[in-house]
Coordinates of C-alpha atoms and ligand atoms in Angstrom, one line a residue:
Chain A
X42 CA 47.2 132.6 164.9
X43 CA 46.8 130.2 167.9
X44 CA 45.7 126.9 166.6
X45 CA 42.1 126.2 167.4
X46 CA 42.4 122.4 168.4
X47 CA 45.3 123.2 170.7
X48 CA 43.3 125.9 172.4
X49 CA 40.2 123.8 172.6
X50 CA 42.3 121.0 174.2
X51 CA 43.6 123.5 176.7
X52 CA 40.0 124.7 177.5
X53 CA 39.0 121.1 178.2
X54 CA 41.8 120.7 180.6
X55 CA 40.7 123.8 182.4
X56 CA 37.3 122.4 182.9
X57 CA 38.1 119.1 183.9
X58 CA 40.7 120.0 186.4
X59 CA 38.6 122.0 188.8
X60 CA 36.1 120.2 191.0
X61 CA 33.4 122.9 191.0
X62 CA 32.9 122.8 187.3
X63 CA 32.9 118.9 187.3
X64 CA 30.4 118.7 190.1
X65 CA 28.1 121.4 188.8
X66 CA 27.8 119.3 185.6
X67 CA 27.4 116.1 187.4
X68 CA 24.7 117.7 189.5
X69 CA 22.7 118.5 186.3
X70 CA 22.4 114.7 185.9
X71 CA 21.9 113.7 189.6
X72 CA 19.3 116.3 190.3
X73 CA 17.2 115.6 187.1
X74 CA 17.2 111.8 187.3
X75 CA 16.5 111.8 191.2
X76 CA 13.5 114.2 190.8
X77 CA 12.3 112.2 187.8
X78 CA 12.4 108.9 189.7
X79 CA 10.8 110.3 192.9
X80 CA 8.0 112.3 191.1
X81 CA 7.4 109.2 188.9
X82 CA 6.9 106.8 192.0
X83 CA 4.6 109.4 193.5
X84 CA 2.5 109.9 190.5
X85 CA 2.1 106.2 189.9
X86 CA -0.5 105.9 192.6
X87 CA -1.8 109.6 192.4
X88 CA -2.1 110.0 188.8
X89 CA -5.3 112.2 189.1
X90 CA -3.3 114.7 191.1
X91 CA -0.9 115.1 188.2
X92 CA -3.4 115.9 185.6
X93 CA -4.8 119.5 184.9
X94 CA -8.5 119.8 184.7
X95 CA -9.6 118.0 181.6
X96 CA -6.1 117.8 180.3
X97 CA -4.2 114.8 179.4
X98 CA -1.7 112.8 181.7
X99 CA 1.6 114.1 180.6
X100 CA 4.0 111.2 181.4
X101 CA 6.9 112.9 179.6
X102 CA 6.6 116.2 181.5
X103 CA 6.3 114.4 184.8
X104 CA 9.5 112.3 184.3
X105 CA 11.3 115.4 183.2
X106 CA 10.1 117.7 186.1
X107 CA 13.6 117.8 187.6
X108 CA 14.7 119.7 184.5
X109 CA 13.4 122.9 186.2
X110 CA 16.3 122.4 188.8
X111 CA 18.7 120.7 186.4
X112 CA 18.6 123.8 184.3
X113 CA 19.9 125.9 187.3
X114 CA 22.7 123.4 187.6
X115 CA 23.7 123.8 184.0
X116 CA 23.5 127.6 184.4
X117 CA 25.9 127.4 187.3
X118 CA 28.1 125.1 185.2
X119 CA 28.1 127.6 182.3
X120 CA 28.9 130.5 184.7
X121 CA 31.8 128.7 186.7
X122 CA 33.4 127.3 183.6
X123 CA 34.2 130.8 182.2
X124 CA 33.7 132.8 185.4
X125 CA 36.4 131.2 187.5
X126 CA 38.9 132.9 185.2
X127 CA 37.7 136.3 186.3
X128 CA 37.6 135.4 190.1
X129 CA 41.2 134.2 190.2
X130 CA 42.8 136.8 187.8
X131 CA 43.6 133.9 185.5
X132 CA 42.0 135.6 182.6
X133 CA 45.2 137.6 182.2
X134 CA 47.3 134.4 181.9
X135 CA 44.8 133.0 179.5
X136 CA 44.9 136.0 177.3
X137 CA 48.7 136.2 177.5
X138 CA 48.7 132.6 176.3
X139 CA 46.1 133.1 173.7
X140 CA 45.8 136.8 172.9
X141 CA 43.4 136.2 169.9
X142 CA 40.2 136.9 171.7
X143 CA 38.0 135.3 169.1
X144 CA 39.9 132.1 169.1
X145 CA 39.9 131.8 173.0
X146 CA 36.2 132.5 173.2
X147 CA 35.3 130.2 170.3
X148 CA 37.3 127.3 171.9
X149 CA 35.6 127.8 175.3
X150 CA 32.2 127.9 173.7
X151 CA 33.0 124.8 171.6
X152 CA 34.2 122.7 174.6
X153 CA 31.6 124.1 176.9
X154 CA 28.8 123.2 174.3
X155 CA 30.0 119.9 173.5
X156 CA 30.2 118.9 177.2
X157 CA 26.8 120.4 178.0
X158 CA 25.1 118.8 175.1
X159 CA 26.5 115.4 176.0
X160 CA 25.8 115.7 179.6
X161 CA 22.2 116.9 178.8
X162 CA 21.5 114.1 176.3
X163 CA 22.5 111.5 178.8
X164 CA 20.4 113.2 181.5
X165 CA 17.4 113.6 179.7
X166 CA 17.1 110.1 178.2
X167 CA 18.2 108.4 181.4
X168 CA 15.7 110.6 183.2
X169 CA 13.0 109.7 180.7
X170 CA 13.5 105.9 180.9
X171 CA 13.9 106.0 184.7
X172 CA 10.7 108.2 185.0
X173 CA 8.6 105.9 182.7
X174 CA 9.7 102.8 184.6
X175 CA 8.8 104.6 187.9
X176 CA 5.3 105.4 186.5
X177 CA 4.7 101.8 185.5
X178 CA 2.9 100.3 182.5
X179 CA -0.4 102.0 183.0
X180 CA 0.6 105.5 182.8
X181 CA 4.0 105.5 181.0
X182 CA 4.5 106.7 177.5
X183 CA 7.2 105.9 175.0
X184 CA 9.6 107.8 172.6
X185 CA 7.4 106.5 169.8
X186 CA 4.5 108.5 171.0
X187 CA 3.5 111.7 169.3
X188 CA 5.9 114.6 170.1
X189 CA 7.7 112.6 172.9
X190 CA 11.1 112.1 171.1
X191 CA 11.1 115.8 170.1
X192 CA 10.3 116.9 173.7
X193 CA 13.0 114.7 175.2
X194 CA 15.6 115.5 172.6
X195 CA 14.6 119.2 172.5
X196 CA 15.0 119.4 176.4
X197 CA 18.8 118.6 175.9
X198 CA 19.2 121.2 173.2
X199 CA 17.3 123.7 175.6
X200 CA 19.7 123.0 178.4
X201 CA 22.8 123.3 176.1
X202 CA 21.6 126.7 174.9
X203 CA 21.0 127.9 178.6
X204 CA 24.5 126.8 179.4
X205 CA 26.1 128.8 176.5
X206 CA 23.7 131.8 177.2
X207 CA 25.1 131.8 180.8
X208 CA 28.6 131.7 179.6
X209 CA 28.0 134.6 177.3
X210 CA 26.5 136.7 180.1
X211 CA 29.4 135.8 182.4
X212 CA 32.0 136.8 179.8
X213 CA 30.0 140.2 179.5
X214 CA 29.8 141.1 183.1
X215 CA 33.3 139.5 183.9
X216 CA 32.3 138.3 187.4
X217 CA 30.7 134.8 188.4
X218 CA 28.8 136.0 191.3
X219 CA 27.3 138.9 189.5
X220 CA 26.5 136.6 186.5
X221 CA 24.8 134.1 188.9
X222 CA 23.0 136.9 190.7
X223 CA 21.6 137.9 187.2
X224 CA 20.8 134.6 185.8
X225 CA 19.4 132.4 188.7
X226 CA 16.7 134.9 189.9
X227 CA 15.9 135.7 186.3
X228 CA 15.1 132.0 185.6
X229 CA 13.5 131.2 189.0
X230 CA 11.6 134.4 189.7
X231 CA 11.6 137.3 187.3
X232 CA 10.5 135.3 184.3
X233 CA 7.8 133.2 185.9
X234 CA 6.3 136.1 188.0
X235 CA 6.4 138.7 185.1
X236 CA 4.6 136.0 183.0
X237 CA 1.7 136.5 185.4
X238 CA 1.5 140.3 185.0
X239 CA -1.1 141.0 182.2
X240 CA 0.7 144.0 180.6
X241 CA 4.2 142.4 180.0
X242 CA 3.2 138.9 179.8
X243 CA 3.0 138.8 176.0
X244 CA 6.7 140.1 176.0
X245 CA 7.9 137.6 178.6
X246 CA 6.9 134.8 176.1
X247 CA 9.9 135.8 174.1
X248 CA 12.4 135.6 176.9
X249 CA 15.1 132.8 176.5
X250 CA 13.8 130.5 179.2
X251 CA 10.2 130.7 177.8
X252 CA 11.1 130.3 174.2
X253 CA 13.5 127.4 174.8
X254 CA 11.0 125.7 177.0
X255 CA 8.4 125.3 174.3
X256 CA 10.3 122.4 172.8
X257 CA 9.9 120.5 176.0
X258 CA 6.1 120.3 175.8
X259 CA 4.4 117.3 174.5
X260 CA 1.0 118.7 174.6
X261 CA 1.2 122.2 173.0
X262 CA -0.4 125.0 175.0
X263 CA -2.2 127.4 172.7
X264 CA -1.1 130.6 174.5
X265 CA 2.3 130.4 172.8
X266 CA 2.7 132.5 169.6
X267 CA 5.3 130.3 168.2
X268 CA 6.0 126.6 167.7
X269 CA 8.5 124.4 169.5
X270 CA 11.3 124.7 167.0
X271 CA 10.7 128.4 166.3
X272 CA 10.9 128.9 170.1
X273 CA 14.2 127.1 170.2
X274 CA 15.6 129.3 167.4
X275 CA 14.5 132.3 169.4
X276 CA 16.3 130.9 172.4
X277 CA 19.4 130.3 170.2
X278 CA 19.3 133.8 168.9
X279 CA 19.3 135.0 172.6
X280 CA 22.4 132.8 173.1
X281 CA 24.2 134.0 170.0
X282 CA 23.4 137.6 171.2
X283 CA 24.9 137.0 174.7
X284 CA 28.0 135.3 173.1
X285 CA 28.7 138.2 170.6
X286 CA 28.1 140.7 173.5
X287 CA 30.8 138.6 175.5
X288 CA 33.2 138.7 172.5
X289 CA 32.7 142.4 172.2
X290 CA 33.5 143.0 175.9
X291 CA 36.4 140.5 175.8
X292 CA 37.9 142.4 172.9
X293 CA 37.3 146.0 173.9
X294 CA 37.9 146.0 177.6
X295 CA 41.2 145.9 179.3
X296 CA 41.9 142.6 180.9
Chain B
X296 CA 63.2 143.2 170.0
X297 CA 60.6 144.8 172.0
X298 CA 60.0 148.4 171.2
X299 CA 57.6 150.9 172.7
X300 CA 56.6 153.9 170.5
X301 CA 55.0 156.8 172.3
X302 CA 53.0 154.5 174.5
X303 CA 50.3 156.2 176.4
X304 CA 47.5 154.9 178.7
X305 CA 44.7 156.9 180.4
X306 CA 42.3 155.4 182.9
X307 CA 39.5 158.0 183.1
X308 CA 41.4 161.0 183.8
X309 CA 44.4 159.4 185.5
X310 CA 47.4 159.3 183.1
X311 CA 49.1 156.0 183.9
X312 CA 51.6 155.9 181.2
X313 CA 52.7 159.0 179.3
X314 CA 54.3 159.1 176.0
X315 CA 56.8 156.3 176.8
X316 CA 59.3 155.2 174.1
X317 CA 62.2 152.9 174.6
X318 CA 63.5 149.5 173.4
X319 CA 64.4 146.7 175.6
X320 CA 67.9 145.5 174.8
X321 CA 68.4 141.8 174.0
X322 CA 70.3 139.4 175.8
X323 CA 70.6 141.2 179.2
X324 CA 68.6 141.9 182.3
X325 CA 66.9 145.3 182.0
X326 CA 65.6 146.8 185.3
X327 CA 62.3 148.6 185.0
X328 CA 62.5 151.0 187.9
X329 CA 59.8 153.5 189.2
X330 CA 58.1 154.3 192.5
X331 CA 54.7 152.5 193.1
X332 CA 52.2 153.9 190.8
X333 CA 54.7 155.0 188.2
X334 CA 53.0 152.9 185.5
X335 CA 55.3 149.7 185.5
X336 CA 52.6 147.1 185.6
X337 CA 50.3 149.1 183.0
X338 CA 53.3 149.1 180.6
X339 CA 53.7 145.5 181.0
X340 CA 50.1 144.7 180.6
X341 CA 50.2 146.8 177.4
X342 CA 53.4 144.9 176.1
X343 CA 51.2 141.7 176.3
X344 CA 48.0 143.3 174.6
X345 CA 46.1 142.8 177.9
X346 CA 45.3 146.5 178.3
X347 CA 44.9 148.5 175.2
X348 CA 47.0 151.7 174.7
X349 CA 45.2 155.0 174.6
X350 CA 47.8 155.9 172.0
X351 CA 51.1 154.7 170.7
X352 CA 52.0 151.0 170.3
X353 CA 54.3 148.2 171.3
X354 CA 55.8 146.0 168.8
X355 CA 57.7 142.7 169.3
X356 CA 59.9 141.9 166.4
X357 CA 57.8 144.3 164.4
X358 CA 54.6 142.6 165.3
X359 CA 51.8 143.3 167.8
X360 CA 51.7 140.6 170.7
X361 CA 48.2 139.5 169.5
X362 CA 49.7 138.8 166.0
X363 CA 52.2 136.3 167.3
X364 CA 51.5 132.6 166.9
X365 CA 52.0 130.7 170.2
X366 CA 53.3 133.8 172.0
X367 CA 54.5 131.9 175.1
X368 CA 57.3 130.6 172.9
X369 CA 58.5 134.3 172.4
X370 CA 57.7 136.0 175.7
X371 CA 57.1 134.4 179.2
X372 CA 55.6 136.6 181.7
X373 CA 55.0 136.7 185.4
X374 CA 52.6 139.5 186.0
X375 CA 51.0 138.9 189.3
X376 CA 51.6 136.1 191.8
X377 CA 48.8 133.6 192.2
X378 CA 46.9 134.2 189.0
X379 CA 45.9 130.6 189.3
X380 CA 42.6 129.0 190.0
X381 CA 42.8 128.0 193.7
X382 CA 41.1 124.7 192.9
X383 CA 43.5 123.5 190.2
X384 CA 46.7 121.8 190.7
X385 CA 50.1 123.1 189.8
X386 CA 50.5 120.4 187.3
X387 CA 47.1 121.0 185.6
X388 CA 47.8 124.7 185.5
X389 CA 50.9 124.3 183.6
X390 CA 49.3 121.6 181.4
X391 CA 46.6 123.8 180.0
X392 CA 49.0 126.6 179.4
X393 CA 51.4 124.1 177.6
X394 CA 48.5 122.7 175.5
X395 CA 47.4 126.2 174.4
X396 CA 50.8 126.8 172.9
X397 CA 51.6 123.4 171.7
X398 CA 54.3 122.7 174.2
X399 CA 55.0 119.1 174.8
X400 CA 53.6 117.8 178.0
X401 CA 57.0 116.4 179.3
X402 CA 58.0 120.2 179.6
X403 CA 55.5 120.5 182.4
X404 CA 57.5 118.2 184.7
X405 CA 60.8 119.8 183.6
X406 CA 59.7 123.3 184.7
X407 CA 58.2 122.1 187.9
X408 CA 61.5 120.5 188.6
X409 CA 63.4 123.7 187.7
X410 CA 61.4 125.9 190.2
X411 CA 61.3 123.2 192.9
X412 CA 57.6 122.4 192.9
X413 CA 57.7 118.8 191.9
X414 CA 56.7 117.6 195.3
X415 CA 53.6 119.7 195.3
X416 CA 52.7 119.3 191.6
X417 CA 49.5 117.4 192.4
X418 CA 48.4 119.7 195.2
X419 CA 45.7 122.5 194.6
X420 CA 47.0 126.0 194.4
X421 CA 44.7 127.1 197.2
X422 CA 47.2 125.9 199.8
X423 CA 50.2 127.5 198.2
X424 CA 52.2 130.2 199.9
X425 CA 53.0 133.4 198.2
X426 CA 56.5 132.1 197.5
X427 CA 55.1 128.9 196.0
X428 CA 52.6 130.9 194.0
X429 CA 55.5 133.0 192.6
X430 CA 57.5 129.9 191.7
X431 CA 54.5 128.6 189.8
X432 CA 54.2 131.9 188.1
X433 CA 57.8 131.6 187.1
X434 CA 57.4 128.1 185.9
X435 CA 54.5 129.3 183.6
X436 CA 56.9 132.0 182.2
X437 CA 59.6 129.4 181.6
X438 CA 57.3 126.8 180.2
X439 CA 57.6 127.4 176.5
X440 CA 61.3 128.2 176.7
X441 CA 61.1 131.7 175.5
X442 CA 63.7 134.0 174.5
X443 CA 62.3 136.9 176.5
X444 CA 61.1 137.0 180.0
X445 CA 59.2 139.6 181.8
X446 CA 58.7 139.8 185.6
X447 CA 56.6 142.3 187.4
X448 CA 58.0 143.0 190.9
X449 CA 59.1 139.3 191.3
X450 CA 60.6 139.6 194.7
X451 CA 57.6 141.3 196.3
X452 CA 56.5 139.7 199.5
X453 CA 59.2 136.9 199.3
X454 CA 61.4 135.8 202.2
X455 CA 65.2 136.3 201.8
X456 CA 65.6 132.8 200.5
X457 CA 63.0 133.5 197.7
X458 CA 64.6 136.7 196.9
X459 CA 68.0 135.1 196.5
X460 CA 66.5 132.4 194.3
X461 CA 64.8 134.9 191.9
X462 CA 68.0 137.0 191.8
X463 CA 70.1 134.0 190.8
X464 CA 67.4 132.8 188.3
X465 CA 67.6 136.1 186.5
X466 CA 71.4 136.1 186.3
X467 CA 71.2 132.5 185.0
X468 CA 68.6 133.4 182.4
X469 CA 70.8 136.3 181.1
X470 CA 73.9 134.2 181.1
X471 CA 71.9 131.8 178.8
X472 CA 71.5 134.8 176.4
X473 CA 68.0 135.5 177.2
X474 CA 66.4 139.0 177.5
X475 CA 65.0 139.7 180.9
X476 CA 62.8 142.7 181.7
X477 CA 62.1 143.0 185.4
X478 CA 60.3 145.7 187.3
X479 CA 61.0 146.9 190.8
X480 CA 60.4 149.9 193.0
X481 CA 63.6 149.3 194.7
X482 CA 66.9 150.5 193.3
X483 CA 68.9 148.4 195.7
X484 CA 67.2 145.3 194.0
X485 CA 68.2 146.4 190.6
X486 CA 71.7 147.2 191.4
X487 CA 72.3 143.6 192.2
X488 CA 70.8 142.1 189.0
X489 CA 70.4 144.5 186.1
X490 CA 72.8 145.5 183.3
X491 CA 70.5 148.1 181.9
X492 CA 68.0 150.5 183.5
X493 CA 64.7 152.0 182.3
X494 CA 63.5 154.5 185.0
X495 CA 60.0 156.0 184.9
X496 CA 58.1 158.3 187.1
X497 CA 54.5 159.3 186.8
X498 CA 54.3 157.3 183.6
X499 CA 57.1 159.3 181.9
X500 CA 60.6 158.1 180.9
X501 CA 63.1 159.4 183.2
X502 CA 66.3 157.6 182.2
X503 CA 67.3 154.8 179.7
X504 CA 71.0 153.9 180.3
X505 CA 73.3 151.1 181.3
X506 CA 73.7 150.3 184.9
X507 CA 77.5 151.2 184.7
X508 CA 76.5 154.6 183.4
X509 CA 73.9 155.0 186.1
X510 CA 76.4 154.3 188.7
X511 CA 79.0 156.5 187.3
X512 CA 76.7 159.4 187.1
X513 CA 74.9 159.1 190.4
X514 CA 77.3 157.7 192.8
X515 CA 78.3 161.2 194.1
X516 CA 80.9 161.3 196.8
X517 CA 81.7 164.1 199.2
X518 CA 83.6 164.8 202.3
X519 CA 81.7 166.2 205.3
X520 CA 83.4 168.7 207.6
X521 CA 82.2 170.0 211.0
X522 CA 84.1 172.5 212.9
X523 CA 83.5 175.3 215.7
X524 CA 85.4 177.8 213.5
X525 CA 82.9 178.1 210.5
X526 CA 84.2 181.4 209.1
X527 CA 88.0 180.3 209.0
X528 CA 87.0 177.0 207.4
X529 CA 85.1 178.6 204.6
X530 CA 87.8 181.2 204.0
X531 CA 90.4 178.5 203.9
X532 CA 88.3 176.4 201.3
X533 CA 87.6 179.5 199.3
X534 CA 91.3 180.3 199.4
X535 CA 91.9 176.9 197.9
X536 CA 89.4 177.3 195.2
X537 CA 86.9 174.8 196.8
X538 CA 83.3 175.2 197.4
X539 CA 81.3 173.9 200.2
X540 CA 77.6 173.1 200.6
X541 CA 75.8 173.4 203.8
X542 CA 75.2 169.8 205.2
X543 CA 73.0 168.6 208.0
X544 CA 73.4 170.1 211.7
X545 CA 75.8 172.9 210.7
X546 CA 78.2 170.7 208.8
X547 CA 79.7 171.5 205.4
X548 CA 80.2 169.1 202.4
X549 CA 82.7 169.3 199.7
X550 CA 81.7 167.4 196.7
X551 CA 84.3 165.1 195.2
X552 CA 86.7 166.3 198.0
X553 CA 89.8 164.5 198.9
X554 CA 89.8 163.9 202.9
X555 CA 93.5 163.9 203.1
X556 CA 93.9 167.3 201.3
X557 CA 91.1 168.7 203.3
X558 CA 92.5 167.5 206.5
X559 CA 95.9 169.2 205.6
X560 CA 94.1 172.4 204.5
X561 CA 92.3 172.8 207.9
X562 CA 95.6 172.0 209.8
X563 CA 97.5 174.6 207.8
X564 CA 95.0 177.3 208.7
X565 CA 94.7 176.2 212.3
X566 CA 91.1 175.1 212.0
X567 CA 90.0 172.5 214.6
X568 CA 87.9 169.9 212.9
X569 CA 85.1 167.8 214.8
X570 CA 84.4 165.7 211.8
X571 CA 86.1 164.8 208.6
X572 CA 84.2 161.9 206.9
X573 CA 83.7 160.7 203.4
X574 CA 80.2 160.3 202.3
X575 CA 79.0 158.2 199.5
X576 CA 75.4 158.8 198.2
X577 CA 73.7 155.4 197.6
X578 CA 72.2 154.6 194.3
X579 CA 68.8 154.4 196.2
X580 CA 69.1 158.1 197.0
X581 CA 70.1 158.9 193.4
X582 CA 66.9 157.1 192.3
X583 CA 64.8 158.8 194.8
X584 CA 66.2 162.1 193.8
X585 CA 65.6 161.4 190.2
X586 CA 61.9 160.4 190.7
X587 CA 61.5 163.3 193.1
X588 CA 62.5 165.7 190.5
X589 CA 59.9 164.2 188.1
X590 CA 57.3 164.9 190.7
X591 CA 58.6 168.6 190.8
X592 CA 58.8 168.8 187.0
X593 CA 55.1 167.8 186.9
X594 CA 54.0 170.2 189.4
X595 CA 55.6 173.2 187.5
X596 CA 57.5 175.9 189.2
X597 CA 55.7 175.7 192.5
X598 CA 56.6 173.9 195.7
X599 CA 57.0 170.2 195.6
X600 CA 53.9 168.0 196.0
X601 CA 53.2 167.2 199.8
X602 CA 53.9 163.6 200.5
X603 CA 50.7 161.4 200.0
X604 CA 48.8 160.5 203.0
X605 CA 49.2 156.9 203.9
X606 CA 46.6 154.8 202.3
X607 CA 45.4 157.6 200.0
X608 CA 44.2 156.5 196.6
X609 CA 43.8 153.0 197.8
X610 CA 40.5 152.9 195.9
X611 CA 41.3 155.0 192.8
X612 CA 41.5 152.0 190.6
X613 CA 39.1 149.4 189.4
X614 CA 38.3 146.4 191.5
X615 CA 40.3 143.4 190.6
X616 CA 43.3 145.6 189.2
X617 CA 46.5 145.3 191.1
X618 CA 48.7 148.4 191.0
Ligands
LIG886 N1 42.8 149.4 185.7 C1 43.0 150.6 186.2 N2 42.2 151.6 186.3 C2 42.3 152.7 186.8 N3 43.7 153.2 187.2 C3 44.7 152.3 187.2 C4 44.4 151.0 186.6 N4 45.6 150.3 186.6 C5 46.5 151.2 187.2 N5 45.9 152.4 187.4 C6 46.6 153.6 187.9 O1 47.6 153.9 187.1 C7 48.8 154.2 187.7 C8 50.0 153.4 187.4 O2 49.7 152.1 188.0 P1 50.7 150.8 187.8 O3 50.9 150.6 186.4 O4 50.1 149.8 188.5 O5 51.9 151.4 188.6 P2 53.2 150.5 189.2 O6 53.1 149.1 188.7 O7 54.4 151.2 188.6 O8 53.1 150.6 190.6 C9 48.4 154.3 189.2 O9 48.2 155.5 189.7 C10 47.3 153.4 189.2 O10 46.4 153.7 190.4
LIG887 MG1 52.9 147.4 189.8

């Protein structure tokens, strides 16, 4: 069988040698930090506009507001990193080099996951500190405050899961544009809109973006039927399902 | 040794490969010949475990491809030109391939040099011409120095210089004792390079024989005769125990005839000849005849299938699949 470390090294070379994947990952950082800084500066002088009626001022959420867009960038990264094999017909070269489907996918997931986690951790912590500095002493919070470290760290885990989920969906549909056309509207539109529809809104709470999002909240909202870590686990289950689905497609279908 | 055992592949109701069994002889160039759509590419994809056979199997030294450790060291393949990410450099493309099969990095520079791409090694593949893409594909196939090489229509779309280069490369590889399995839909191409031939038509095996044997069997020669005195000519031939077949434009052809003897015969009977010309059927014609028969065979006893309309069937395959 193909040696896992060798295949993982080769997957790393694939990712780093294409500009689009490198840039999509870099933009996760740039978008999230830039928005955190901008919103922090605005909120510094208009804090009342950033407080829900009667609610507390959530300095963590304000600094991490860019994650809403950063997660799209990490979805794009996850899709491109595996999907560009399909658009170029390279998947046949990859499978001829590593015909053991499980090894190939596992190596991809390991490299992608490690990169996404590293990039997400750097992104969320830098964003948090930049955001707090922008807010200034009167409004800012610290990692020592209740739930803050969990929310910041959890955001990085959430982003990593979204990336792997996207990769799994892409391997299932075997087409990067199609994968983006499913994932991006789903996160931007379908999930937020459906969660306003009374009949389905209790179901929507179990969608991957919603369950994973629970861990990013410092001040828990009571309308979620699960805690932050349980939510993250549900999100991880979605991710695992997408990857298993991808594996089955990769094994069964002709390349 | 690569062996195909009753290999069959069905796409929906299209039978692309039909009960194909043969083995690829080692240390020589084997031409894999068949008209477009005969099932050559499908067969090659099944050898590499890319497509799953509907039934039957391929074994490589007794194993399935997917059971081989570092398979690029056993078989190097060029399936389609430009199966390279357009945004990746030639060097990086070969590097990830090398890493996946634990081939030393220095080998990347070696094969780039062998195919003459050193100067553009750091250029992204998007700017490559078809010929450069083909060379990069061949570099990938040679990368892990495999004993067996497989090329799917490697000269398609190349300029004469590129065609010559590929031809020489295949001869060189065979001279090194390697096994080369190369597909083509052109007999003339194979006649120049192959030692052995496997011919398929509509997914079925039509011939599996050495090139020498194919030439011996199929290079039919005949003498064409044309005369205003048809009756006398036929009588003279009949009298000499020769049979003539009707040729084009009222001419007659004597298979394996000797021009000198036929000329003497005509003179002896006072038959005026307007043409006396030796004819040599080309291997291309022999190949076309062989595959045309396969069409009739499949059509049963009825008339031969009408020729396909140009462009017909252009969309009867999955997107992203090259035929
Ligand atoms: N993925 C596919 N889906 C459906 N039909 C296919 C597919 N691949 C090949 N075919 C069909 O199978 C037949 C054999 O194709 P192919 O192996 O590409 O022939 P060749 O390489 O000899 O030209 C053709 O009729 C082709 O249209
Ligand atoms: Mg073909």
